[in-house]
């Protein structure tokens, strides 16, 4: 799970800068990235099951999945009811400052609400984005948030960089190098094969998609933190993962 996810923030930024989102490989990258992001929810549900916090029997697993599905459902339904009403009221005031502030608060509020319901900040913010995308005000909200995207992306990568311990490269350089080569090579190969054989894309599109999704994703750090906290990932392996993942992002 940690290795499978790619960086939506990084890839989408590069695709947008190069105006390649609507190319065949761009559309394929976006589709795979969104599916990977959605997979974070069942992966996070699996952490307490694998750690033994939730007994590995049918009823506790069903209850855990049910609670997660219910929390996600409440979040999405609430967003579909509340968000359009708020956006309509603010749009009627014709204030770009209020629209910017509301868009920012909706993202933060959804993230905090999701965490209180047992999900994660990332899942909440992602769900809010999915709901806002179907809103009549989606283009206006996106226009207000675009200037913030670069700043928040910089903050995110700064926080990721602060996780990096240079001593890991000194003490575990072979392990980090092996991780980077394995992730880049295996992921690229799997995506190329999938794009060619399953999506029926030509070789050029398949190769570009494979190279585009070769890195480790930002949600991988969320999952790694949860796994480390649950005792599924020992400290040394976690350090190698963080150092290697940052290298793949670079």
Tab-separated table of C-alpha atoms in Angstrom:
chain	number	residue	atom	x	y	z
A	1	UNK	CA	0.000	0.000	0.000
A	2	UNK	CA	2.778	2.443	0.859
A	3	UNK	CA	4.616	1.808	-2.386
A	4	UNK	CA	1.565	1.610	-4.659
A	5	UNK	CA	0.364	5.183	-4.184
A	6	UNK	CA	1.773	8.001	-6.318
A	7	UNK	CA	1.841	11.747	-5.669
A	8	UNK	CA	-1.349	13.429	-6.864
A	9	UNK	CA	-0.076	16.864	-5.773
A	10	UNK	CA	3.190	16.561	-7.674
A	11	UNK	CA	1.893	14.889	-10.846
A	12	UNK	CA	-1.149	17.168	-11.178
A	13	UNK	CA	1.074	20.221	-10.731
A	14	UNK	CA	3.470	19.050	-13.456
A	15	UNK	CA	0.644	18.088	-15.820
A	16	UNK	CA	-1.014	21.484	-15.335
A	17	UNK	CA	2.248	23.396	-15.889
A	18	UNK	CA	2.865	21.489	-19.112
A	19	UNK	CA	-0.808	21.673	-20.161
A	20	UNK	CA	-0.933	17.897	-20.527
A	21	UNK	CA	-3.917	17.032	-18.310
A	22	UNK	CA	-6.128	16.440	-21.375
A	23	UNK	CA	-3.580	14.294	-23.224
A	24	UNK	CA	-4.160	10.514	-23.297
A	25	UNK	CA	-1.410	9.854	-20.757
A	26	UNK	CA	-2.539	12.825	-18.632
A	27	UNK	CA	-6.106	11.517	-18.390
A	28	UNK	CA	-4.824	8.042	-17.543
A	29	UNK	CA	-2.533	9.450	-14.838
A	30	UNK	CA	-5.370	11.455	-13.291
A	31	UNK	CA	-7.722	8.462	-13.270
A	32	UNK	CA	-5.163	6.219	-11.593
A	33	UNK	CA	-4.215	8.923	-9.069
A	34	UNK	CA	-7.835	9.481	-7.997
A	35	UNK	CA	-8.382	5.733	-7.608
A	36	UNK	CA	-5.202	5.485	-5.503
A	37	UNK	CA	-6.359	8.349	-3.276
A	38	UNK	CA	-9.696	6.639	-2.697
A	39	UNK	CA	-7.860	3.440	-1.751
A	40	UNK	CA	-6.367	5.239	1.248
A	41	UNK	CA	-9.635	4.776	3.180
A	42	UNK	CA	-9.708	0.939	3.137
A	43	UNK	CA	-5.941	0.874	3.700
A	44	UNK	CA	-6.305	2.969	6.861
A	45	UNK	CA	-9.175	0.725	7.968
A	46	UNK	CA	-6.852	-2.253	7.496
A	47	UNK	CA	-4.166	-0.851	9.838
A	48	UNK	CA	-5.959	-1.618	13.145
A	49	UNK	CA	-6.993	-5.019	11.772
A	50	UNK	CA	-3.411	-5.940	10.881
A	51	UNK	CA	-2.103	-4.611	14.198
A	52	UNK	CA	-4.557	-6.723	16.180
A	53	UNK	CA	-6.418	-3.738	17.620
A	54	UNK	CA	-9.487	-5.015	15.772
A	55	UNK	CA	-9.781	-8.839	15.948
A	56	UNK	CA	-9.382	-10.500	12.567
A	57	UNK	CA	-12.866	-11.994	12.493
A	58	UNK	CA	-15.825	-11.152	10.308
A	59	UNK	CA	-17.947	-9.140	12.766
A	60	UNK	CA	-15.307	-6.672	14.067
A	61	UNK	CA	-13.988	-6.109	10.545
A	62	UNK	CA	-17.530	-5.492	9.261
A	63	UNK	CA	-18.174	-3.059	12.125
A	64	UNK	CA	-14.932	-1.170	11.391
A	65	UNK	CA	-15.732	-0.959	7.688
A	66	UNK	CA	-19.313	0.051	8.489
A	67	UNK	CA	-18.197	2.891	10.788
A	68	UNK	CA	-15.811	4.182	8.155
A	69	UNK	CA	-18.439	3.997	5.402
A	70	UNK	CA	-20.979	5.727	7.657
A	71	UNK	CA	-18.556	8.525	8.561
A	72	UNK	CA	-17.645	9.040	4.906
A	73	UNK	CA	-21.330	8.996	3.941
A	74	UNK	CA	-22.231	11.604	6.583
A	75	UNK	CA	-19.358	13.796	5.417
A	76	UNK	CA	-20.314	13.587	1.739
A	77	UNK	CA	-24.077	14.060	2.338
A	78	UNK	CA	-23.403	16.993	4.647
A	79	UNK	CA	-21.110	18.523	2.065
A	80	UNK	CA	-23.671	18.090	-0.704
A	81	UNK	CA	-26.370	19.790	1.396
A	82	UNK	CA	-24.385	22.460	3.249
A	83	UNK	CA	-21.738	23.436	0.687
A	84	UNK	CA	-24.136	24.462	-2.128
A	85	UNK	CA	-26.232	26.540	0.310
A	86	UNK	CA	-23.188	28.361	1.665
A	87	UNK	CA	-21.699	28.909	-1.789
A	88	UNK	CA	-25.002	30.273	-3.099
A	89	UNK	CA	-25.324	32.732	-0.212
A	90	UNK	CA	-21.740	33.946	-0.554
A	91	UNK	CA	-21.952	34.169	-4.352
A	92	UNK	CA	-25.015	36.409	-3.979
A	93	UNK	CA	-22.894	38.878	-2.011
A	94	UNK	CA	-20.477	39.187	-4.985
A	95	UNK	CA	-17.421	39.342	-2.741
A	96	UNK	CA	-14.312	37.597	-4.060
A	97	UNK	CA	-12.655	37.882	-0.629
A	98	UNK	CA	-15.532	36.049	1.070
A	99	UNK	CA	-15.539	33.353	-1.635
A	100	UNK	CA	-11.789	32.793	-1.162
A	101	UNK	CA	-12.210	32.593	2.599
A	102	UNK	CA	-15.192	30.240	2.339
A	103	UNK	CA	-13.401	27.903	-0.073
A	104	UNK	CA	-10.418	27.740	2.267
A	105	UNK	CA	-12.603	27.160	5.335
A	106	UNK	CA	-14.623	24.441	3.588
A	107	UNK	CA	-11.431	22.499	2.908
A	108	UNK	CA	-10.167	22.912	6.481
A	109	UNK	CA	-13.593	22.261	8.017
A	110	UNK	CA	-14.082	19.061	6.031
A	111	UNK	CA	-10.645	17.833	7.064
A	112	UNK	CA	-11.265	18.515	10.763
A	113	UNK	CA	-14.780	17.015	10.635
A	114	UNK	CA	-13.437	13.868	8.987
A	115	UNK	CA	-10.787	13.452	11.672
A	116	UNK	CA	-13.400	13.793	14.433
A	117	UNK	CA	-15.449	11.065	12.717
A	118	UNK	CA	-12.530	8.641	12.712
A	119	UNK	CA	-11.213	9.295	9.216
A	120	UNK	CA	-8.122	11.384	8.427
A	121	UNK	CA	-7.523	15.022	7.564
A	122	UNK	CA	-6.425	14.013	4.073
A	123	UNK	CA	-9.552	11.938	3.392
A	124	UNK	CA	-11.787	14.779	4.590
A	125	UNK	CA	-10.112	17.392	2.408
A	126	UNK	CA	-10.129	15.033	-0.585
A	127	UNK	CA	-13.861	14.288	-0.084
A	128	UNK	CA	-14.603	18.015	0.077
A	129	UNK	CA	-12.780	18.496	-3.212
A	130	UNK	CA	-14.769	15.727	-4.884
A	131	UNK	CA	-18.055	17.256	-3.681
A	132	UNK	CA	-17.032	20.798	-4.677
A	133	UNK	CA	-16.103	19.556	-8.152
A	134	UNK	CA	-19.779	18.750	-8.802
A	135	UNK	CA	-20.962	22.145	-7.531
A	136	UNK	CA	-22.214	24.860	-9.926
A	137	UNK	CA	-19.563	27.091	-8.341
A	138	UNK	CA	-16.698	24.636	-8.932
A	139	UNK	CA	-14.868	26.844	-11.433
A	140	UNK	CA	-15.173	29.922	-9.227
A	141	UNK	CA	-13.939	28.051	-6.140
A	142	UNK	CA	-11.054	26.587	-8.136
A	143	UNK	CA	-10.075	30.035	-9.381
A	144	UNK	CA	-10.019	31.307	-5.784
A	145	UNK	CA	-7.944	28.377	-4.529
A	146	UNK	CA	-5.369	28.235	-7.340
A	147	UNK	CA	-3.172	30.991	-5.808
A	148	UNK	CA	-3.186	29.086	-2.502
A	149	UNK	CA	-2.326	25.751	-4.091
A	150	UNK	CA	1.299	26.610	-4.738
A	151	UNK	CA	1.765	27.936	-1.212
A	152	UNK	CA	0.149	24.919	0.432
A	153	UNK	CA	2.115	22.557	-1.798
A	154	UNK	CA	5.311	24.277	-0.689
A	155	UNK	CA	4.259	23.913	2.958
A	156	UNK	CA	3.528	20.222	2.396
A	157	UNK	CA	6.891	19.471	0.811
A	158	UNK	CA	8.640	21.502	3.496
A	159	UNK	CA	6.972	19.346	6.144
A	160	UNK	CA	7.960	16.207	4.231
A	161	UNK	CA	11.530	17.453	4.013
A	162	UNK	CA	11.559	17.968	7.784
A	163	UNK	CA	10.842	14.250	8.197
A	164	UNK	CA	14.137	13.447	6.489
A	165	UNK	CA	17.077	12.475	8.666
A	166	UNK	CA	20.426	12.797	6.798
A	167	UNK	CA	21.940	10.218	9.154
A	168	UNK	CA	19.729	7.564	7.528
A	169	UNK	CA	21.549	8.033	4.222
A	170	UNK	CA	24.851	7.595	6.008
A	171	UNK	CA	23.822	4.542	8.033
A	172	UNK	CA	21.425	2.834	5.622
A	173	UNK	CA	22.458	4.039	2.178
A	174	UNK	CA	22.281	0.556	0.554
A	175	UNK	CA	18.745	0.004	1.869
A	176	UNK	CA	17.570	3.448	0.710
A	177	UNK	CA	19.154	2.944	-2.718
A	178	UNK	CA	17.578	-0.505	-3.037
A	179	UNK	CA	14.194	0.948	-2.081
A	180	UNK	CA	14.427	3.756	-4.654
A	181	UNK	CA	15.545	1.491	-7.496
A	182	UNK	CA	12.939	-1.148	-6.679
A	183	UNK	CA	10.069	1.329	-6.384
A	184	UNK	CA	10.935	3.246	-9.555
A	185	UNK	CA	11.588	0.102	-11.566
A	186	UNK	CA	8.739	-2.128	-10.395
A	187	UNK	CA	6.058	0.599	-10.309
A	188	UNK	CA	6.984	1.855	-13.755
A	189	UNK	CA	6.885	-1.684	-15.134
A	190	UNK	CA	3.513	-2.497	-13.551
A	191	UNK	CA	1.895	0.730	-14.793
A	192	UNK	CA	3.304	0.296	-18.300
A	193	UNK	CA	2.014	-3.283	-18.449
A	194	UNK	CA	-1.400	-2.256	-17.082
A	195	UNK	CA	-1.724	0.695	-19.456
A	196	UNK	CA	-0.779	-1.484	-22.436
A	197	UNK	CA	-2.674	-4.677	-21.628
A	198	UNK	CA	-5.687	-3.425	-19.646
A	199	UNK	CA	-6.231	0.158	-20.854
A	200	UNK	CA	-5.129	-0.740	-24.409
A	201	UNK	CA	-2.897	2.319	-24.747
A	202	UNK	CA	-0.069	2.674	-27.239
A	203	UNK	CA	3.522	2.178	-26.095
A	204	UNK	CA	4.333	5.912	-25.889
A	205	UNK	CA	1.309	6.647	-23.664
A	206	UNK	CA	1.995	3.618	-21.479
A	207	UNK	CA	5.650	4.528	-20.937
A	208	UNK	CA	4.866	8.183	-20.124
A	209	UNK	CA	2.165	7.084	-17.666
A	210	UNK	CA	4.532	4.620	-16.011
A	211	UNK	CA	7.280	7.215	-15.615
A	212	UNK	CA	4.770	9.809	-14.415
A	213	UNK	CA	3.489	7.586	-11.594
A	214	UNK	CA	6.825	6.082	-10.544
A	215	UNK	CA	7.254	8.100	-7.343
A	216	UNK	CA	5.808	7.510	-3.872
A	217	UNK	CA	2.736	9.591	-2.978
A	218	UNK	CA	1.967	12.088	-0.234
A	219	UNK	CA	-0.781	9.842	1.166
A	220	UNK	CA	1.892	7.189	1.647
A	221	UNK	CA	3.325	9.340	4.437
A	222	UNK	CA	-0.120	9.446	6.082
A	223	UNK	CA	-0.409	5.666	5.864
A	224	UNK	CA	3.175	5.155	7.055
A	225	UNK	CA	2.554	7.326	10.132
A	226	UNK	CA	-0.566	5.303	10.964
A	227	UNK	CA	1.284	2.021	10.436
A	228	UNK	CA	4.248	3.137	12.544
A	229	UNK	CA	1.909	4.245	15.338
A	230	UNK	CA	0.206	0.858	15.262
A	231	UNK	CA	3.516	-1.011	15.460
A	232	UNK	CA	3.327	-2.412	11.920
A	233	UNK	CA	6.378	-0.492	10.709
A	234	UNK	CA	9.501	-0.491	12.857
A	235	UNK	CA	11.461	2.733	13.272
A	236	UNK	CA	14.351	1.715	11.002
A	237	UNK	CA	12.123	0.617	8.147
A	238	UNK	CA	10.063	3.787	8.559
A	239	UNK	CA	13.207	5.912	8.260
A	240	UNK	CA	14.302	4.058	5.121
A	241	UNK	CA	10.815	4.473	3.662
A	242	UNK	CA	10.767	8.246	4.310
A	243	UNK	CA	14.273	8.816	2.915
A	244	UNK	CA	13.617	6.646	-0.141
A	245	UNK	CA	10.203	8.202	-0.787
A	246	UNK	CA	11.622	11.720	-0.696
A	247	UNK	CA	14.249	10.607	-3.194
A	248	UNK	CA	11.554	9.277	-5.559
A	249	UNK	CA	9.655	12.573	-5.283
A	250	UNK	CA	12.810	14.478	-6.189
